[in-house]
Amino acid sequence: MVQGVPLPTTDQRIIHSGLTWQQFEQIRNGFGDSRRVRLFYYDHTVEILMPGREHEFFKSIIGFLIELFCLETNLEFEPLGSTTQERQGEAAAEPDESYCFGSAKLTLDLVIEVVFSSGNITKLQRYQALGIPEVWFWEDGVFSLYGLRQLEHDQVTYAPIEQSEIPELKTLDIQLLGRCVLIAQTSRLEAARTLRNAINNS
């Protein structure tokens, strides 16, 4: 963040359609290494997202709680944050949070998006093109989980799931995680204590 310039409260989003991959790369190069901007490309559409303070709060809290779960359950993980995921000429995305579990992998196990506007279907299409096995959305105080499914003729699609299908996360109570995210709006310590106690008493 630029010194003395606070984050805006709400997200700022710009969408341009009808652009080529080469034009997307020019836009990306123009922003350089700016951490205030996240860029996405799919189906000739470029999305430029400047996350607001509330967005950054929730994405950070979700990441913190997932990592706390991993530490409490002795689970090895690789946190990759908003690392760019890309399939040359087809799709690119910078998720809010992303992870590999157990060991590092070329393809992420999980990406997480905090959503304050519509467009989940488009977001899923991006990640489908990138082959991400599981996508979580945090929207209106609840998680929505999607798992990648193999169809006939090597086609794939996402289907809603109630519980993570990532082997290392099968014991993570998603409803509990959601409650802890909401608790964290008032107290981060209480949110961590609630999650830790539930893990240790299970």
JSON list of N, CA and C in Angstrom, two decimals, residues 143-192:
[
{"chain": "A", "resi": 143, "resn": "PHE", "atom": "N", "xyz": [-19.71, -20.01, 2.98]},
{"chain": "A", "resi": 143, "resn": "PHE", "atom": "CA", "xyz": [-18.86, -20.61, 1.96]},
{"chain": "A", "resi": 143, "resn": "PHE", "atom": "C", "xyz": [-19.70, -21.41, 0.96]},
{"chain": "A", "resi": 144, "resn": "SER", "atom": "N", "xyz": [-19.33, -21.34, -0.31]},
{"chain": "A", "resi": 144, "resn": "SER", "atom": "CA", "xyz": [-19.86, -22.23, -1.34]},
{"chain": "A", "resi": 144, "resn": "SER", "atom": "C", "xyz": [-18.67, -22.94, -1.95]},
{"chain": "A", "resi": 145, "resn": "LEU", "atom": "N", "xyz": [-18.72, -24.28, -1.97]},
{"chain": "A", "resi": 145, "resn": "LEU", "atom": "CA", "xyz": [-17.60, -25.08, -2.43]},
{"chain": "A", "resi": 145, "resn": "LEU", "atom": "C", "xyz": [-17.94, -25.75, -3.76]},
{"chain": "A", "resi": 146, "resn": "TYR", "atom": "N", "xyz": [-16.95, -25.84, -4.63]},
{"chain": "A", "resi": 146, "resn": "TYR", "atom": "CA", "xyz": [-17.13, -26.49, -5.93]},
{"chain": "A", "resi": 146, "resn": "TYR", "atom": "C", "xyz": [-15.94, -27.41, -6.20]},
{"chain": "A", "resi": 147, "resn": "GLY", "atom": "N", "xyz": [-16.27, -28.64, -6.64]},
{"chain": "A", "resi": 147, "resn": "GLY", "atom": "CA", "xyz": [-15.24, -29.60, -6.99]},
{"chain": "A", "resi": 147, "resn": "GLY", "atom": "C", "xyz": [-15.26, -29.90, -8.48]},
{"chain": "A", "resi": 148, "resn": "LEU", "atom": "N", "xyz": [-14.09, -30.07, -9.06]},
{"chain": "A", "resi": 148, "resn": "LEU", "atom": "CA", "xyz": [-13.99, -30.33, -10.50]},
{"chain": "A", "resi": 148, "resn": "LEU", "atom": "C", "xyz": [-14.39, -31.77, -10.79]},
{"chain": "A", "resi": 149, "resn": "ARG", "atom": "N", "xyz": [-15.18, -31.97, -11.85]},
{"chain": "A", "resi": 149, "resn": "ARG", "atom": "CA", "xyz": [-15.67, -33.29, -12.23]},
{"chain": "A", "resi": 149, "resn": "ARG", "atom": "C", "xyz": [-15.25, -33.62, -13.66]},
{"chain": "A", "resi": 150, "resn": "GLN", "atom": "N", "xyz": [-14.84, -34.85, -13.88]},
{"chain": "A", "resi": 150, "resn": "GLN", "atom": "CA", "xyz": [-14.48, -35.31, -15.22]},
{"chain": "A", "resi": 150, "resn": "GLN", "atom": "C", "xyz": [-15.72, -35.82, -15.93]},
{"chain": "A", "resi": 151, "resn": "LEU", "atom": "N", "xyz": [-15.97, -35.32, -17.14]},
{"chain": "A", "resi": 151, "resn": "LEU", "atom": "CA", "xyz": [-17.10, -35.76, -17.94]},
{"chain": "A", "resi": 151, "resn": "LEU", "atom": "C", "xyz": [-16.60, -36.61, -19.11]},
{"chain": "A", "resi": 152, "resn": "GLU", "atom": "N", "xyz": [-17.51, -36.99, -19.98]},
{"chain": "A", "resi": 152, "resn": "GLU", "atom": "CA", "xyz": [-17.11, -37.75, -21.16]},
{"chain": "A", "resi": 152, "resn": "GLU", "atom": "C", "xyz": [-16.29, -36.89, -22.10]},
{"chain": "A", "resi": 153, "resn": "HIS", "atom": "N", "xyz": [-15.49, -37.54, -22.92]},
{"chain": "A", "resi": 153, "resn": "HIS", "atom": "CA", "xyz": [-14.69, -36.88, -23.95]},
{"chain": "A", "resi": 153, "resn": "HIS", "atom": "C", "xyz": [-13.73, -35.85, -23.34]},
{"chain": "A", "resi": 154, "resn": "ASP", "atom": "N", "xyz": [-13.21, -36.18, -22.15]},
{"chain": "A", "resi": 154, "resn": "ASP", "atom": "CA", "xyz": [-12.20, -35.36, -21.48]},
{"chain": "A", "resi": 154, "resn": "ASP", "atom": "C", "xyz": [-12.69, -33.98, -21.10]},
{"chain": "A", "resi": 155, "resn": "GLN", "atom": "N", "xyz": [-14.00, -33.77, -21.06]},
{"chain": "A", "resi": 155, "resn": "GLN", "atom": "CA", "xyz": [-14.53, -32.50, -20.61]},
{"chain": "A", "resi": 155, "resn": "GLN", "atom": "C", "xyz": [-14.62, -32.49, -19.08]},
{"chain": "A", "resi": 156, "resn": "VAL", "atom": "N", "xyz": [-14.55, -31.29, -18.53]},
{"chain": "A", "resi": 156, "resn": "VAL", "atom": "CA", "xyz": [-14.65, -31.15, -17.08]},
{"chain": "A", "resi": 156, "resn": "VAL", "atom": "C", "xyz": [-15.63, -30.04, -16.74]},
{"chain": "A", "resi": 157, "resn": "THR", "atom": "N", "xyz": [-16.18, -30.09, -15.52]},
{"chain": "A", "resi": 157, "resn": "THR", "atom": "CA", "xyz": [-17.07, -29.04, -15.04]},
{"chain": "A", "resi": 157, "resn": "THR", "atom": "C", "xyz": [-17.00, -29.04, -13.52]},
{"chain": "A", "resi": 158, "resn": "TYR", "atom": "N", "xyz": [-17.51, -27.99, -12.91]},
{"chain": "A", "resi": 158, "resn": "TYR", "atom": "CA", "xyz": [-17.58, -27.93, -11.45]},
{"chain": "A", "resi": 158, "resn": "TYR", "atom": "C", "xyz": [-18.97, -28.32, -10.96]},
{"chain": "A", "resi": 159, "resn": "ALA", "atom": "N", "xyz": [-18.99, -29.00, -9.82]},
{"chain": "A", "resi": 159, "resn": "ALA", "atom": "CA", "xyz": [-20.25, -29.35, -9.17]},
{"chain": "A", "resi": 159, "resn": "ALA", "atom": "C", "xyz": [-20.21, -28.85, -7.72]},
{"chain": "A", "resi": 160, "resn": "PRO", "atom": "N", "xyz": [-21.34, -28.36, -7.21]},
{"chain": "A", "resi": 160, "resn": "PRO", "atom": "CA", "xyz": [-21.37, -27.94, -5.80]},
{"chain": "A", "resi": 160, "resn": "PRO", "atom": "C", "xyz": [-21.08, -29.13, -4.88]},
{"chain": "A", "resi": 161, "resn": "ILE", "atom": "N", "xyz": [-20.32, -28.89, -3.83]},
{"chain": "A", "resi": 161, "resn": "ILE", "atom": "CA", "xyz": [-20.02, -29.93, -2.83]},
{"chain": "A", "resi": 161, "resn": "ILE", "atom": "C", "xyz": [-20.24, -29.35, -1.45]},
{"chain": "A", "resi": 162, "resn": "GLU", "atom": "N", "xyz": [-20.58, -30.20, -0.49]},
{"chain": "A", "resi": 162, "resn": "GLU", "atom": "CA", "xyz": [-20.85, -29.75, 0.88]},
{"chain": "A", "resi": 162, "resn": "GLU", "atom": "C", "xyz": [-19.58, -29.72, 1.72]},
{"chain": "A", "resi": 163, "resn": "GLN", "atom": "N", "xyz": [-18.63, -30.57, 1.37]},
{"chain": "A", "resi": 163, "resn": "GLN", "atom": "CA", "xyz": [-17.42, -30.72, 2.17]},
{"chain": "A", "resi": 163, "resn": "GLN", "atom": "C", "xyz": [-16.23, -30.81, 1.22]},
{"chain": "A", "resi": 164, "resn": "SER", "atom": "N", "xyz": [-15.09, -30.31, 1.63]},
{"chain": "A", "resi": 164, "resn": "SER", "atom": "CA", "xyz": [-13.91, -30.38, 0.78]},
{"chain": "A", "resi": 164, "resn": "SER", "atom": "C", "xyz": [-13.58, -31.83, 0.44]},
{"chain": "A", "resi": 165, "resn": "GLU", "atom": "N", "xyz": [-13.21, -32.05, -0.82]},
{"chain": "A", "resi": 165, "resn": "GLU", "atom": "CA", "xyz": [-12.79, -33.38, -1.27]},
{"chain": "A", "resi": 165, "resn": "GLU", "atom": "C", "xyz": [-11.27, -33.52, -1.31]},
{"chain": "A", "resi": 166, "resn": "ILE", "atom": "N", "xyz": [-10.59, -32.48, -0.90]},
{"chain": "A", "resi": 166, "resn": "ILE", "atom": "CA", "xyz": [-9.13, -32.56, -0.77]},
{"chain": "A", "resi": 166, "resn": "ILE", "atom": "C", "xyz": [-8.83, -33.45, 0.43]},
{"chain": "A", "resi": 167, "resn": "PRO", "atom": "N", "xyz": [-8.09, -34.54, 0.26]},
{"chain": "A", "resi": 167, "resn": "PRO", "atom": "CA", "xyz": [-7.91, -35.50, 1.35]},
{"chain": "A", "resi": 167, "resn": "PRO", "atom": "C", "xyz": [-7.46, -34.86, 2.67]},
{"chain": "A", "resi": 168, "resn": "GLU", "atom": "N", "xyz": [-6.57, -33.90, 2.59]},
{"chain": "A", "resi": 168, "resn": "GLU", "atom": "CA", "xyz": [-6.04, -33.28, 3.81]},
{"chain": "A", "resi": 168, "resn": "GLU", "atom": "C", "xyz": [-7.07, -32.40, 4.52]},
{"chain": "A", "resi": 169, "resn": "LEU", "atom": "N", "xyz": [-8.15, -32.01, 3.83]},
{"chain": "A", "resi": 169, "resn": "LEU", "atom": "CA", "xyz": [-9.13, -31.10, 4.43]},
{"chain": "A", "resi": 169, "resn": "LEU", "atom": "C", "xyz": [-10.46, -31.78, 4.74]},
{"chain": "A", "resi": 170, "resn": "LYS", "atom": "N", "xyz": [-10.51, -33.10, 4.64]},
{"chain": "A", "resi": 170, "resn": "LYS", "atom": "CA", "xyz": [-11.79, -33.79, 4.83]},
{"chain": "A", "resi": 170, "resn": "LYS", "atom": "C", "xyz": [-12.32, -33.68, 6.25]},
{"chain": "A", "resi": 171, "resn": "THR", "atom": "N", "xyz": [-11.46, -33.40, 7.22]},
{"chain": "A", "resi": 171, "resn": "THR", "atom": "CA", "xyz": [-11.93, -33.25, 8.59]},
{"chain": "A", "resi": 171, "resn": "THR", "atom": "C", "xyz": [-12.21, -31.79, 8.96]},
{"chain": "A", "resi": 172, "resn": "LEU", "atom": "N", "xyz": [-12.03, -30.87, 8.01]},
{"chain": "A", "resi": 172, "resn": "LEU", "atom": "CA", "xyz": [-12.30, -29.47, 8.27]},
{"chain": "A", "resi": 172, "resn": "LEU", "atom": "C", "xyz": [-13.80, -29.22, 8.17]},
{"chain": "A", "resi": 173, "resn": "ASP", "atom": "N", "xyz": [-14.40, -28.79, 9.28]},
{"chain": "A", "resi": 173, "resn": "ASP", "atom": "CA", "xyz": [-15.83, -28.47, 9.34]},
{"chain": "A", "resi": 173, "resn": "ASP", "atom": "C", "xyz": [-16.05, -27.11, 8.67]},
{"chain": "A", "resi": 174, "resn": "ILE", "atom": "N", "xyz": [-16.65, -27.10, 7.49]},
{"chain": "A", "resi": 174, "resn": "ILE", "atom": "CA", "xyz": [-16.81, -25.87, 6.73]},
{"chain": "A", "resi": 174, "resn": "ILE", "atom": "C", "xyz": [-17.76, -24.90, 7.43]},
{"chain": "A", "resi": 175, "resn": "GLN", "atom": "N", "xyz": [-18.81, -25.42, 8.06]},
{"chain": "A", "resi": 175, "resn": "GLN", "atom": "CA", "xyz": [-19.73, -24.53, 8.77]},
{"chain": "A", "resi": 175, "resn": "GLN", "atom": "C", "xyz": [-19.03, -23.88, 9.96]},
{"chain": "A", "resi": 176, "resn": "LEU", "atom": "N", "xyz": [-18.21, -24.66, 10.67]},
{"chain": "A", "resi": 176, "resn": "LEU", "atom": "CA", "xyz": [-17.43, -24.10, 11.77]},
{"chain": "A", "resi": 176, "resn": "LEU", "atom": "C", "xyz": [-16.47, -23.04, 11.26]},
{"chain": "A", "resi": 177, "resn": "LEU", "atom": "N", "xyz": [-15.81, -23.32, 10.15]},
{"chain": "A", "resi": 177, "resn": "LEU", "atom": "CA", "xyz": [-14.90, -22.34, 9.57]},
{"chain": "A", "resi": 177, "resn": "LEU", "atom": "C", "xyz": [-15.63, -21.04, 9.26]},
{"chain": "A", "resi": 178, "resn": "GLY", "atom": "N", "xyz": [-16.83, -21.16, 8.69]},
{"chain": "A", "resi": 178, "resn": "GLY", "atom": "CA", "xyz": [-17.62, -19.97, 8.38]},
{"chain": "A", "resi": 178, "resn": "GLY", "atom": "C", "xyz": [-17.98, -19.19, 9.63]},
{"chain": "A", "resi": 179, "resn": "ARG", "atom": "N", "xyz": [-18.37, -19.90, 10.71]},
{"chain": "A", "resi": 179, "resn": "ARG", "atom": "CA", "xyz": [-18.69, -19.21, 11.96]},
{"chain": "A", "resi": 179, "resn": "ARG", "atom": "C", "xyz": [-17.48, -18.47, 12.51]},
{"chain": "A", "resi": 180, "resn": "CYS", "atom": "N", "xyz": [-16.32, -19.09, 12.38]},
{"chain": "A", "resi": 180, "resn": "CYS", "atom": "CA", "xyz": [-15.10, -18.46, 12.89]},
{"chain": "A", "resi": 180, "resn": "CYS", "atom": "C", "xyz": [-14.74, -17.22, 12.09]},
{"chain": "A", "resi": 181, "resn": "VAL", "atom": "N", "xyz": [-15.00, -17.24, 10.80]},
{"chain": "A", "resi": 181, "resn": "VAL", "atom": "CA", "xyz": [-14.75, -16.04, 9.98]},
{"chain": "A", "resi": 181, "resn": "VAL", "atom": "C", "xyz": [-15.64, -14.90, 10.48]},
{"chain": "A", "resi": 182, "resn": "LEU", "atom": "N", "xyz": [-16.90, -15.19, 10.78]},
{"chain": "A", "resi": 182, "resn": "LEU", "atom": "CA", "xyz": [-17.81, -14.16, 11.27]},
{"chain": "A", "resi": 182, "resn": "LEU", "atom": "C", "xyz": [-17.39, -13.68, 12.65]},
{"chain": "A", "resi": 183, "resn": "ILE", "atom": "N", "xyz": [-16.98, -14.60, 13.52]},
{"chain": "A", "resi": 183, "resn": "ILE", "atom": "CA", "xyz": [-16.50, -14.21, 14.85]},
{"chain": "A", "resi": 183, "resn": "ILE", "atom": "C", "xyz": [-15.31, -13.27, 14.73]},
{"chain": "A", "resi": 184, "resn": "ALA", "atom": "N", "xyz": [-14.47, -13.50, 13.74]},
{"chain": "A", "resi": 184, "resn": "ALA", "atom": "CA", "xyz": [-13.25, -12.71, 13.56]},
{"chain": "A", "resi": 184, "resn": "ALA", "atom": "C", "xyz": [-13.54, -11.25, 13.26]},
{"chain": "A", "resi": 185, "resn": "GLN", "atom": "N", "xyz": [-14.76, -10.93, 12.83]},
{"chain": "A", "resi": 185, "resn": "GLN", "atom": "CA", "xyz": [-15.10, -9.52, 12.60]},
{"chain": "A", "resi": 185, "resn": "GLN", "atom": "C", "xyz": [-15.04, -8.74, 13.90]},
{"chain": "A", "resi": 186, "resn": "THR", "atom": "N", "xyz": [-15.29, -9.44, 15.02]},
{"chain": "A", "resi": 186, "resn": "THR", "atom": "CA", "xyz": [-15.24, -8.81, 16.34]},
{"chain": "A", "resi": 186, "resn": "THR", "atom": "C", "xyz": [-13.93, -9.08, 17.05]},
{"chain": "A", "resi": 187, "resn": "SER", "atom": "N", "xyz": [-13.46, -10.34, 16.99]},
{"chain": "A", "resi": 187, "resn": "SER", "atom": "CA", "xyz": [-12.24, -10.72, 17.71]},
{"chain": "A", "resi": 187, "resn": "SER", "atom": "C", "xyz": [-11.50, -11.82, 16.97]},
{"chain": "A", "resi": 188, "resn": "ARG", "atom": "N", "xyz": [-10.31, -11.52, 16.51]},
{"chain": "A", "resi": 188, "resn": "ARG", "atom": "CA", "xyz": [-9.48, -12.53, 15.87]},
{"chain": "A", "resi": 188, "resn": "ARG", "atom": "C", "xyz": [-9.05, -13.58, 16.87]},
{"chain": "A", "resi": 189, "resn": "LEU", "atom": "N", "xyz": [-8.78, -13.18, 18.10]},
{"chain": "A", "resi": 189, "resn": "LEU", "atom": "CA", "xyz": [-8.36, -14.13, 19.12]},
{"chain": "A", "resi": 189, "resn": "LEU", "atom": "C", "xyz": [-9.47, -15.13, 19.43]},
{"chain": "A", "resi": 190, "resn": "GLU", "atom": "N", "xyz": [-10.70, -14.64, 19.54]},
{"chain": "A", "resi": 190, "resn": "GLU", "atom": "CA", "xyz": [-11.82, -15.53, 19.83]},
{"chain": "A", "resi": 190, "resn": "GLU", "atom": "C", "xyz": [-12.08, -16.48, 18.66]},
{"chain": "A", "resi": 191, "resn": "ALA", "atom": "N", "xyz": [-11.93, -15.99, 17.44]},
{"chain": "A", "resi": 191, "resn": "ALA", "atom": "CA", "xyz": [-12.09, -16.86, 16.26]},
{"chain": "A", "resi": 191, "resn": "ALA", "atom": "C", "xyz": [-11.07, -17.98, 16.28]},
{"chain": "A", "resi": 192, "resn": "ALA", "atom": "N", "xyz": [-9.82, -17.65, 16.55]},
{"chain": "A", "resi": 192, "resn": "ALA", "atom": "CA", "xyz": [-8.76, -18.66, 16.61]},
{"chain": "A", "resi": 192, "resn": "ALA", "atom": "C", "xyz": [-9.01, -19.64, 17.75]}
]
